[in-house]
Short mmCIF file of C-alpha atoms and ligand atoms in Angstrom, two decimals:
data_model
loop_
_atom_site.label_atom_id
_atom_site.label_comp_id
_atom_site.label_asym_id
_atom_site.label_seq_id
_atom_site.Cartn_x
_atom_site.Cartn_y
_atom_site.Cartn_z
CA MET A 215 28.00 2.27 -23.41
CA SER A 216 27.22 2.19 -19.86
CA ARG A 217 26.87 5.83 -18.54
CA ASN A 218 26.30 7.53 -15.36
CA ILE A 219 23.05 8.53 -14.43
CA SER A 220 20.85 10.02 -11.61
CA VAL A 221 17.24 9.81 -11.24
CA ILE A 222 15.71 12.16 -8.53
CA GLY A 223 12.56 11.53 -6.96
CA LEU A 224 10.89 7.96 -7.66
CA GLY A 225 7.46 8.25 -8.21
CA HIS A 226 5.67 5.92 -11.01
CA VAL A 227 8.04 7.58 -14.05
CA GLY A 228 11.10 7.85 -12.03
CA LEU A 229 11.68 4.64 -10.61
CA CYS A 230 10.24 3.11 -13.77
CA THR A 231 12.95 5.50 -15.27
CA ALA A 232 15.99 4.26 -13.26
CA VAL A 233 15.41 0.49 -13.32
CA CYS A 234 15.13 0.53 -16.92
CA LEU A 235 18.32 2.67 -17.57
CA ALA A 236 19.77 0.23 -15.14
CA ASP A 237 19.15 -2.90 -16.87
CA ARG A 238 20.85 -1.90 -19.93
CA PRO A 239 23.35 -1.72 -17.95
CA ASN A 240 24.13 1.97 -16.81
CA LYS A 241 25.34 2.74 -13.58
CA VAL A 242 21.99 4.79 -11.72
CA LYS A 243 21.97 6.44 -8.55
CA ALA A 244 18.13 7.27 -7.29
CA PHE A 245 17.14 9.89 -4.91
CA GLU A 246 13.41 9.90 -2.91
CA ILE A 247 13.18 12.87 -1.02
CA ASP A 248 10.04 9.77 1.23
CA GLU A 249 12.29 8.40 3.63
CA SER A 250 10.23 5.45 3.89
CA LYS A 251 9.99 5.22 0.41
CA MET A 252 13.48 5.13 -0.40
CA LYS A 253 14.63 2.90 2.18
CA LEU A 254 11.87 0.33 0.91
CA ILE A 255 13.35 0.28 -2.74
CA GLY A 256 16.91 0.50 -1.13
CA GLU A 257 15.57 -3.17 0.08
CA GLY A 258 14.01 -4.04 -3.53
CA VAL A 259 10.51 -3.17 -3.12
CA SER A 260 8.44 -1.31 -4.57
CA PRO A 261 6.01 1.16 -2.88
CA PHE A 262 3.47 0.56 -5.76
CA TYR A 263 2.19 -2.34 -8.34
CA GLU A 264 3.64 -2.06 -12.16
CA PRO A 265 4.22 -5.35 -13.67
CA GLN A 266 7.54 -6.37 -13.79
CA LEU A 267 8.86 -3.18 -11.98
CA GLU A 268 9.63 -5.17 -8.94
CA MET A 269 12.15 -8.18 -10.84
CA LEU A 270 14.16 -5.38 -12.31
CA LEU A 271 14.24 -3.37 -8.96
CA ARG A 272 16.12 -6.77 -7.18
CA LYS A 273 18.15 -7.70 -10.37
CA THR A 274 19.25 -4.18 -11.24
CA ILE A 275 20.09 -3.08 -7.20
CA ARG A 276 21.29 -7.08 -7.46
CA GLU A 277 24.02 -6.19 -9.90
CA GLY A 278 25.20 -3.36 -8.64
CA ASN A 279 23.54 -1.20 -11.51
CA LEU A 280 21.11 0.40 -9.63
CA GLN A 281 21.85 1.99 -6.29
CA VAL A 282 20.07 4.28 -3.79
CA ILE A 283 21.14 7.73 -3.18
CA SER A 284 20.07 9.59 -0.21
CA GLY A 285 21.11 12.89 -1.13
CA ILE A 286 21.04 15.17 -4.07
CA GLU A 287 24.72 16.41 -4.60
CA LYS A 288 25.69 12.66 -4.14
CA ALA A 289 23.17 12.17 -7.24
CA ILE A 290 24.51 15.19 -9.47
CA LEU A 291 28.83 15.08 -8.84
CA GLY A 292 28.33 10.95 -9.39
CA SER A 293 25.98 11.46 -12.73
CA ASP A 294 26.13 13.04 -16.49
CA ILE A 295 23.43 13.12 -16.82
CA SER A 296 20.25 13.89 -14.20
CA PHE A 297 16.46 12.68 -15.29
CA VAL A 298 14.36 15.09 -13.03
CA THR A 299 10.83 12.99 -12.28
CA VAL A 300 9.44 14.87 -8.75
CA GLY A 301 5.75 15.26 -8.57
CA THR A 302 4.07 18.26 -9.71
CA PRO A 303 0.72 18.20 -7.81
CA ILE A 304 -2.12 20.19 -8.77
CA LEU A 305 -3.32 22.67 -6.18
CA PRO A 306 -7.15 23.83 -5.20
CA ASP A 307 -7.15 26.25 -7.68
CA GLY A 308 -6.09 24.38 -10.53
CA LYS A 309 -2.38 25.63 -10.32
CA LEU A 310 0.13 22.90 -10.23
CA ASP A 311 2.58 22.79 -6.99
CA THR A 312 5.93 23.41 -8.56
CA SER A 313 7.34 23.20 -4.55
CA PHE A 314 9.27 19.66 -4.99
CA ILE A 315 10.91 21.16 -8.54
CA ARG A 316 11.48 24.41 -7.48
CA ALA A 317 13.83 22.99 -4.49
CA CYS A 318 15.51 20.05 -6.07
CA GLY A 319 16.45 22.35 -8.50
CA GLU A 320 18.02 24.41 -5.58
CA GLN A 321 19.73 21.76 -4.67
CA ILE A 322 20.54 20.36 -8.25
CA GLY A 323 22.36 23.95 -8.39
CA LYS A 324 23.97 23.60 -6.12
CA ALA A 325 25.69 20.34 -6.64
CA LEU A 326 26.81 21.92 -9.95
CA GLN A 327 28.86 24.55 -8.13
CA LYS A 328 31.19 21.80 -7.28
CA LYS A 329 30.97 19.95 -10.86
CA GLU A 330 34.04 20.94 -13.46
CA SER A 331 32.70 18.86 -16.13
CA PHE A 332 28.97 19.34 -18.63
CA HIS A 333 26.47 17.55 -16.75
CA LEU A 334 22.22 17.82 -19.05
CA ILE A 335 19.50 18.35 -16.70
CA VAL A 336 16.43 16.58 -17.92
CA VAL A 337 13.18 18.02 -16.87
CA LYS A 338 10.17 15.30 -17.33
CA SER A 339 8.25 15.94 -14.38
CA THR A 340 5.32 18.00 -16.15
CA VAL A 341 4.93 21.23 -15.98
CA VAL A 342 3.00 24.42 -17.71
CA PRO A 343 4.51 25.95 -20.71
CA GLY A 344 7.06 28.10 -20.04
CA SER A 345 8.21 26.37 -16.65
CA THR A 346 11.45 24.95 -17.67
CA GLU A 347 13.10 28.59 -18.81
CA ARG A 348 11.48 30.46 -17.02
CA VAL A 349 11.19 28.84 -13.20
CA VAL A 350 13.26 25.89 -13.50
CA LYS A 351 16.61 27.97 -15.67
CA PRO A 352 16.30 30.95 -13.41
CA ILE A 353 16.66 28.88 -10.24
CA LEU A 354 19.58 26.35 -11.70
CA GLU A 355 21.38 29.19 -12.76
CA ARG A 356 21.31 31.51 -9.52
CA HIS A 357 21.89 28.55 -7.31
CA SER A 358 25.43 27.01 -9.67
CA GLY A 359 26.34 30.49 -10.62
CA LYS A 360 26.59 28.52 -13.78
CA LYS A 361 24.71 29.40 -17.44
CA ALA A 362 22.15 26.63 -19.21
CA GLY A 363 23.66 26.10 -22.56
CA THR A 364 27.43 26.24 -21.81
CA ASP A 365 27.78 25.22 -18.61
CA PHE A 366 25.40 22.55 -17.99
CA GLY A 367 22.81 21.18 -20.59
CA LEU A 368 18.98 21.73 -19.73
CA VAL A 369 16.05 19.96 -21.94
CA PHE A 370 12.27 19.24 -21.24
CA ASN A 371 11.58 15.41 -22.44
CA PRO A 372 7.79 14.61 -21.06
CA GLU A 373 6.66 11.31 -20.38
CA PHE A 374 4.18 8.74 -22.40
CA LEU A 375 4.60 6.35 -20.21
CA ARG A 376 0.76 4.40 -19.20
CA GLU A 377 0.21 2.72 -15.78
CA GLY A 378 0.51 -0.77 -15.94
CA SER A 379 2.32 -1.22 -18.76
CA ALA A 380 5.45 1.22 -17.39
CA ILE A 381 8.61 -1.01 -18.58
CA HIS A 382 7.74 -1.58 -22.00
CA ASP A 383 6.40 1.99 -22.91
CA ILE A 384 9.66 3.09 -21.90
CA LEU A 385 11.32 0.35 -23.38
CA HIS A 386 9.81 0.77 -26.82
CA PRO A 387 8.50 4.53 -26.88
CA SER A 388 5.90 5.30 -29.92
CA ARG A 389 7.69 8.22 -30.03
CA ILE A 390 10.83 10.19 -27.89
CA ILE A 391 10.60 14.34 -27.61
CA ILE A 392 13.27 16.65 -26.79
CA GLY A 393 12.54 19.86 -25.92
CA GLU A 394 16.04 22.05 -25.81
CA TYR A 395 17.58 24.71 -24.62
CA ASP A 396 20.37 24.43 -26.68
CA GLU A 397 21.24 22.31 -29.80
CA HIS A 398 24.49 20.77 -27.56
CA SER A 399 21.71 19.73 -24.76
CA GLY A 400 19.38 18.64 -27.60
CA GLU A 401 22.11 16.30 -29.06
CA THR A 402 23.58 14.80 -26.22
CA LEU A 403 19.77 13.15 -25.01
CA GLU A 404 19.05 11.98 -28.66
CA THR A 405 22.81 10.53 -28.52
CA PHE A 406 21.99 8.76 -25.39
CA TYR A 407 18.59 8.00 -26.26
CA GLU A 408 19.95 6.42 -29.40
CA GLU A 409 22.97 4.00 -27.69
CA PHE A 410 19.56 3.15 -25.08
CA HIS A 411 17.18 2.04 -27.77
CA ARG A 412 17.47 -0.91 -29.62
CA GLU A 413 15.57 -0.31 -32.01
CA ARG A 414 14.46 2.70 -34.26
CA ILE A 415 12.92 5.12 -32.79
CA GLN A 416 10.96 8.30 -33.31
CA VAL A 417 12.54 11.28 -31.99
CA LEU A 418 11.15 15.01 -32.37
CA ARG A 419 13.70 18.10 -31.41
CA THR A 420 11.57 21.04 -30.79
CA ASN A 421 11.92 24.10 -27.94
CA LEU A 422 11.68 23.94 -24.62
CA ALA A 423 7.71 25.14 -24.37
CA THR A 424 6.56 23.14 -27.43
CA ALA A 425 7.87 19.96 -25.70
CA GLU A 426 5.78 20.97 -22.22
CA MET A 427 2.74 21.83 -24.71
CA ILE A 428 3.17 18.55 -26.29
CA LYS A 429 3.03 16.25 -23.57
CA TYR A 430 -0.43 18.15 -22.00
CA ALA A 431 -1.64 18.26 -25.77
CA SER A 432 -1.20 14.23 -26.15
CA ASN A 433 -2.76 13.80 -22.48
CA ALA A 434 -5.61 16.39 -23.12
CA LEU A 435 -6.84 14.44 -26.62
CA LEU A 436 -6.57 11.08 -25.82
CA ALA A 437 -9.10 12.22 -22.81
CA THR A 438 -11.09 13.87 -25.45
CA LYS A 439 -11.31 10.59 -27.63
CA ILE A 440 -12.01 8.81 -24.18
CA SER A 441 -15.03 11.29 -23.10
CA PHE A 442 -16.49 11.51 -27.07
CA ILE A 443 -17.01 8.15 -26.71
CA ASN A 444 -18.49 7.78 -24.16
CA GLU A 445 -21.21 10.45 -25.70
CA MET A 446 -21.68 8.39 -28.30
CA ALA A 447 -22.10 5.41 -26.03
CA ASN A 448 -25.39 7.61 -24.29
CA ILE A 449 -26.78 8.23 -27.42
CA CYS A 450 -26.10 4.28 -28.03
CA GLU A 451 -27.78 3.53 -25.13
CA ARG A 452 -30.88 5.90 -25.23
CA LEU A 453 -32.34 4.02 -28.33
CA SER A 454 -34.67 2.02 -29.31
CA GLU A 455 -33.01 -0.36 -31.63
CA ARG A 456 -30.39 -2.43 -30.79
CA VAL A 457 -26.78 -0.31 -31.61
CA ASP A 458 -24.16 -0.66 -29.39
CA VAL A 459 -20.96 1.53 -29.31
CA VAL A 460 -18.08 -1.18 -29.46
CA GLU A 461 -19.25 -1.84 -32.98
CA VAL A 462 -19.15 2.06 -33.48
CA ALA A 463 -16.25 2.28 -31.43
CA GLN A 464 -14.31 -0.61 -33.95
CA ALA A 465 -16.01 0.73 -37.51
CA ILE A 466 -14.98 4.88 -36.87
CA GLY A 467 -11.72 3.08 -35.73
CA MET A 468 -10.97 1.15 -39.07
CA ASP A 469 -10.18 4.70 -40.55
CA PRO A 470 -6.81 5.66 -40.82
CA ARG A 471 -7.52 9.81 -39.36
CA ILE A 472 -9.05 8.74 -36.11
CA GLY A 473 -7.52 5.44 -35.71
CA PRO A 474 -8.42 2.63 -33.15
CA HIS A 475 -7.18 3.50 -29.85
CA PHE A 476 -8.65 4.95 -26.62
CA LEU A 477 -11.93 4.34 -28.42
CA GLN A 478 -13.00 2.23 -25.58
CA ALA A 479 -16.56 3.36 -24.11
CA GLY A 480 -17.07 2.50 -20.13
CA LEU A 481 -17.25 4.49 -16.95
CA GLY A 482 -15.20 7.59 -17.29
CA TRP A 483 -10.75 7.69 -17.16
CA GLY A 484 -9.53 8.51 -13.94
CA GLY A 485 -5.57 8.04 -12.94
CA SER A 486 -3.12 10.36 -11.80
CA CYS A 487 -2.21 12.27 -15.52
CA PHE A 488 -5.38 13.09 -16.98
CA PRO A 489 -7.26 14.57 -14.30
CA LYS A 490 -4.36 16.77 -13.21
CA ASP A 491 -3.18 17.33 -16.38
CA ILE A 492 -6.79 18.70 -17.64
CA THR A 493 -7.21 21.02 -14.81
CA ALA A 494 -3.78 22.39 -14.82
CA LEU A 495 -4.11 23.32 -18.52
CA ILE A 496 -8.07 24.67 -18.57
CA THR A 497 -6.20 26.59 -15.67
CA PHE A 498 -3.09 28.09 -17.31
CA SER A 499 -5.52 28.40 -20.67
CA GLU A 500 -7.88 30.31 -18.46
CA LYS A 501 -4.87 32.69 -16.97
CA MET A 502 -3.94 33.45 -20.64
CA GLY A 503 -7.30 34.87 -21.29
CA TYR A 504 -8.55 31.58 -23.13
CA ASN A 505 -11.85 30.13 -21.85
CA PRO A 506 -11.40 26.09 -23.58
CA ARG A 507 -14.28 25.32 -24.51
CA ILE A 508 -13.83 21.62 -25.08
CA LEU A 509 -11.22 20.86 -22.64
CA GLU A 510 -14.50 21.63 -19.58
CA ALA A 511 -16.67 19.85 -21.90
CA VAL A 512 -14.69 16.67 -21.40
CA VAL A 513 -13.97 16.15 -18.27
CA LEU A 514 -17.93 17.61 -17.35
CA VAL A 515 -19.05 14.15 -19.67
CA ASN A 516 -16.15 12.46 -17.07
CA LEU A 517 -18.07 12.89 -14.31
CA GLU A 518 -21.32 12.66 -15.68
CA GLN A 519 -20.20 9.30 -16.78
CA THR A 520 -19.96 7.75 -13.70
CA LYS A 521 -22.62 9.22 -12.32
CA ARG A 522 -24.78 7.95 -14.90
CA ALA A 523 -23.77 4.17 -13.99
CA VAL A 524 -25.24 4.30 -10.28
CA ASP A 525 -28.42 6.08 -12.01
CA ILE A 526 -28.80 3.19 -14.41
CA VAL A 527 -28.62 0.54 -11.20
CA LYS A 528 -31.27 2.52 -9.47
CA GLU A 529 -33.68 3.07 -12.50
CA GLU A 530 -33.37 -1.27 -12.18
CA MET A 531 -33.56 -1.73 -8.70
CA GLY A 532 -35.08 1.23 -7.50
CA ASN A 533 -34.28 2.09 -3.57
CA LEU A 534 -30.90 1.11 -2.84
CA LYS A 535 -31.09 1.35 0.66
CA GLY A 536 -29.62 -2.09 2.12
CA LYS A 537 -28.93 -3.41 -0.85
CA LYS A 538 -26.16 -5.23 -1.33
CA ILE A 539 -24.30 -4.19 -4.93
CA SER A 540 -20.77 -5.45 -5.40
CA ILE A 541 -18.33 -3.72 -7.20
CA LEU A 542 -15.52 -5.20 -9.47
CA GLY A 543 -12.45 -3.48 -9.54
CA LEU A 544 -11.32 -0.62 -7.89
CA SER A 545 -7.81 0.92 -9.75
CA PHE A 546 -8.74 3.50 -11.93
CA LYS A 547 -7.36 0.49 -14.67
CA PRO A 548 -6.15 -2.88 -14.90
CA ASN A 549 -2.55 -3.85 -13.79
CA THR A 550 -2.29 -0.85 -11.23
CA ASP A 551 -2.88 -0.84 -7.19
CA ASP A 552 -3.51 3.02 -8.34
CA VAL A 553 -6.86 4.66 -7.20
CA ARG A 554 -5.87 8.41 -7.72
CA ASN A 555 -9.06 9.93 -9.23
CA ALA A 556 -10.79 6.03 -9.57
CA PRO A 557 -14.15 6.25 -11.06
CA SER A 558 -14.76 3.30 -8.38
CA LEU A 559 -14.57 5.87 -5.97
CA ARG A 560 -17.48 8.37 -7.40
CA ILE A 561 -19.23 5.33 -7.82
CA ILE A 562 -18.67 3.62 -4.22
CA GLU A 563 -19.46 7.41 -2.67
CA ARG A 564 -22.91 7.55 -3.82
CA LEU A 565 -23.76 4.08 -2.95
CA ILE A 566 -23.07 4.85 0.42
CA HIS A 567 -24.57 7.98 0.08
CA GLU A 568 -27.84 5.90 -0.92
CA GLY A 569 -27.43 4.03 1.74
CA ALA A 570 -26.37 0.50 -0.33
CA GLU A 571 -24.34 -2.06 1.63
CA VAL A 572 -21.77 -1.41 -0.72
CA CYS A 573 -19.07 -4.70 -1.08
CA VAL A 574 -15.60 -4.51 -2.98
CA TYR A 575 -12.98 -6.44 -4.81
CA ASP A 576 -9.92 -5.68 -6.62
CA PRO A 577 -7.31 -8.10 -7.83
CA ALA A 578 -4.38 -5.53 -6.72
CA ALA A 579 -6.49 -2.33 -5.12
CA LEU A 580 -7.65 -3.14 -2.16
CA ASN A 581 -5.24 -1.61 0.24
CA ASN A 582 -5.06 1.80 -1.42
CA THR A 583 -9.01 2.02 -1.39
CA ARG A 584 -9.54 0.53 2.53
CA ARG A 585 -7.23 4.58 2.67
CA VAL A 586 -9.97 5.97 1.58
CA PHE A 587 -13.08 4.15 3.01
CA GLY A 588 -12.29 3.01 6.38
CA THR A 589 -14.57 0.60 7.61
CA LYS A 590 -17.75 2.52 5.44
CA ILE A 591 -17.57 -0.75 3.25
CA LYS A 592 -16.92 -4.09 2.94
CA TYR A 593 -13.56 -5.46 1.14
CA PHE A 594 -13.13 -9.09 0.46
CA PRO A 595 -10.52 -10.79 -0.57
CA SER A 596 -11.58 -13.18 -3.42
CA LEU A 597 -14.63 -11.96 -6.69
CA ALA A 598 -16.63 -15.15 -5.28
CA GLU A 599 -17.01 -13.62 -1.62
CA CYS A 600 -17.41 -10.22 -3.08
CA ILE A 601 -20.55 -11.67 -5.41
CA ASP A 602 -21.95 -14.10 -3.41
CA ASN A 603 -25.87 -12.93 -1.79
CA ALA A 604 -25.18 -9.50 -4.02
CA ASP A 605 -28.28 -7.80 -4.94
CA SER A 606 -26.46 -6.66 -8.06
CA CYS A 607 -22.49 -6.18 -9.63
CA ILE A 608 -21.11 -3.20 -11.17
CA LEU A 609 -18.10 -4.30 -12.98
CA VAL A 610 -15.69 -1.40 -12.91
CA THR A 611 -12.36 -1.73 -14.06
CA GLU A 612 -11.49 -4.42 -17.04
CA TRP A 613 -9.04 -6.89 -15.07
CA GLU A 614 -8.45 -10.20 -16.69
CA GLU A 615 -9.89 -12.40 -13.83
CA PHE A 616 -13.31 -11.08 -14.36
CA LYS A 617 -13.28 -11.72 -18.57
CA LYS A 618 -13.75 -15.21 -17.25
CA LEU A 619 -16.94 -15.03 -14.93
CA SER A 620 -19.28 -17.04 -17.64
CA PRO A 621 -23.26 -16.35 -16.58
CA GLU A 622 -23.20 -18.98 -14.90
CA ASP A 623 -21.10 -17.80 -11.50
CA TYR A 624 -22.97 -14.89 -11.87
CA ILE A 625 -26.30 -16.84 -11.31
CA ARG A 626 -24.46 -19.72 -8.65
CA SER A 627 -23.26 -16.46 -6.35
CA MET A 628 -25.88 -13.73 -6.40
CA ARG A 629 -29.62 -13.62 -4.59
CA ASN A 630 -30.58 -11.73 -7.54
CA PRO A 631 -28.21 -11.44 -10.52
CA PHE A 632 -27.97 -7.91 -11.70
CA LEU A 633 -24.88 -7.27 -14.05
CA PHE A 634 -23.69 -3.80 -15.04
CA ASP A 635 -21.12 -4.19 -17.31
CA GLY A 636 -18.87 -0.78 -17.34
CA ARG A 637 -16.87 -2.11 -19.33
CA ARG A 638 -17.55 -3.88 -21.67
CA ILE A 639 -15.85 -7.29 -21.28
CA TYR A 640 -18.79 -9.14 -21.29
CA LYS A 641 -20.44 -10.57 -24.45
CA ALA A 642 -24.04 -8.57 -24.23
CA ASP A 643 -26.17 -11.66 -26.23
CA GLU A 644 -24.87 -14.55 -23.76
CA PHE A 645 -25.62 -12.04 -20.67
CA SER A 646 -28.03 -11.27 -21.99
CA ALA A 647 -29.75 -14.52 -22.01
CA ARG A 648 -29.28 -15.78 -18.89
CA ILE A 649 -29.02 -12.72 -16.70
CA LYS A 650 -30.17 -9.04 -16.23
CA PHE A 651 -27.84 -7.19 -17.68
CA LEU A 652 -27.20 -3.69 -18.87
CA ALA A 653 -24.12 -2.65 -20.32
CA VAL A 654 -22.32 0.71 -21.08
CA GLY A 655 -22.98 1.96 -24.73
CA LEU A 656 -25.30 -1.08 -24.95
CA SER A 657 -29.65 0.18 -25.78
CA LYS A 658 -31.83 -1.31 -24.04
CA MET A 659 -32.19 -4.85 -25.28
CA ARG A 660 -34.60 -5.52 -21.83
CA SER A 661 -33.09 -8.59 -21.22
CA LYS A 662 -34.03 -11.47 -18.38
CA THR A 663 -35.60 -10.29 -15.42
C1 UGA B 98 -2.13 8.56 -19.39
C2 UGA B 98 -0.97 8.63 -21.63
O1 UGA B 98 -1.97 7.53 -21.61
C3 UGA B 98 0.20 7.95 -21.22
O2 UGA B 98 0.64 8.75 -22.48
C4 UGA B 98 0.69 9.77 -20.03
O3 UGA B 98 2.51 9.28 -20.38
C5 UGA B 98 0.04 9.14 -18.66
O4 UGA B 98 -1.21 9.23 -18.87
C6 UGA B 98 0.72 10.49 -17.89
O5 UGA B 98 0.64 12.10 -18.39
O6 UGA B 98 1.75 10.05 -17.12
P1 UGA B 98 -2.63 6.40 -17.46
O7 UGA B 98 -3.06 7.78 -16.62
O8 UGA B 98 -1.38 5.42 -16.94
O9 UGA B 98 -1.25 7.18 -18.83
O10 UGA B 98 -4.00 5.52 -18.34
P2 UGA B 98 -4.40 5.34 -19.23
O11 UGA B 98 -3.70 3.76 -20.32
O12 UGA B 98 -3.75 6.35 -20.33
O13 UGA B 98 -5.68 5.69 -18.99
C7 UGA B 98 -5.86 6.33 -18.56
C8 UGA B 98 -7.49 6.13 -17.94
O14 UGA B 98 -7.96 6.25 -19.61
C9 UGA B 98 -8.00 5.30 -17.34
O15 UGA B 98 -8.59 5.29 -16.23
C10 UGA B 98 -8.87 3.86 -18.36
O16 UGA B 98 -9.66 3.08 -17.60
C11 UGA B 98 -9.82 4.85 -19.24
N1 UGA B 98 -9.70 4.56 -20.36
C12 UGA B 98 -8.41 4.73 -21.66
C13 UGA B 98 -10.70 4.75 -21.11
O17 UGA B 98 -11.90 4.93 -20.63
N2 UGA B 98 -11.13 4.38 -22.39
C14 UGA B 98 -10.05 3.51 -23.51
O18 UGA B 98 -10.13 3.55 -24.68
C15 UGA B 98 -8.78 4.10 -23.08
#
């Protein structure tokens, strides 16, 4: 059954949600406050890179199922369900900036005043527990003159999609969490998802604040797993026997109580979600009078993990002044052009500070990195040009393209082949037999020098 839906806020979650909903095929009205973004989207161009997104955007616009709309009122009046996906950035004091969600709640409220039929508001923006009920609901009620739960519906429905596989994650969710203000609202969204998904889905219905907490707890545990395995990696690296964290992770992951995912040691987690959400959860928790020691350690281990990459290169090469160091991969993970809080940024900053000549390459994130560092570093359009004549390479993001390289590719190009594999994509024995090779979580089997 095709439904009339609106999506408000076309960032990563909003735009990917809008195209997926429109492709199945609902009539979707999409609104974004940033006019330049809105113009691009209306022309079928995605403002950011995400596999399959642009193809679906063009298709759904062409088929007339996705319409970019110039005002919230039109979006609300032309739909029965609204997904609110506006940003909730973090403020310098660690609290969430809810100004966008409050401003859009006001507009939605005013539009609801003009509606006769039942309208369901689905909040997807990440907000700290209690916010949908204590911040969003009063704004909606004040500006609509209506009552949540009777005149309009209200739910909090967290999003668990990952950048780089957003479309897949929306279409095949591991679970759908519906935090409901009232039973009818929850029921309405559950029925909608049952119709939308063409496979069996797990749905858990709960209250608003629990659903808000579930979102934070999920990201916090995932980040904890990564910091934990990075800590194990740091211990492995110091052992004199040959111990490899990759083998350790594989073995512990076989235990169903632990599970194999998110145990890839590397240079730390980044992106627009984990850093923001964990900081917000720490601040929120402290405000409630609880000091979340585990989360603080998770953040600290993560920051130090990035620093270690430069320390290790320095230990091997001594003074880095004037040395040509190539950074392979800039985005916070593969298949995205997003460099927000990417470990690469912190590594580059330190290398600049050490006086190194920093050369960078990434299949998608060069432009975004240029916006951060300008002329302070050198950008290369290909991997081969980036590593040409380099004194050392640090592999920061595990793009597929890098996995195809052999030791010979590095030997052929580099002045002094020394590679630090920060994401464990290479076979350590093969590489260390041919070049000077170090890797995260691998005890020092000193290799060819
Ligand atoms: C994360 C969550 O995985 C999503 O479920 C959630 O919806 C999203 O945040 C959000 O809150 O919006 P995302 O930030 O796109 O998704 O990226 P992840 O795939 O989770 O990776 C985060 C970081 O952890 C990356 O820097 C990645 O390189 C790192 N990572 C991940 C590791 O270092 N090791 C691993 O084993 C896995």
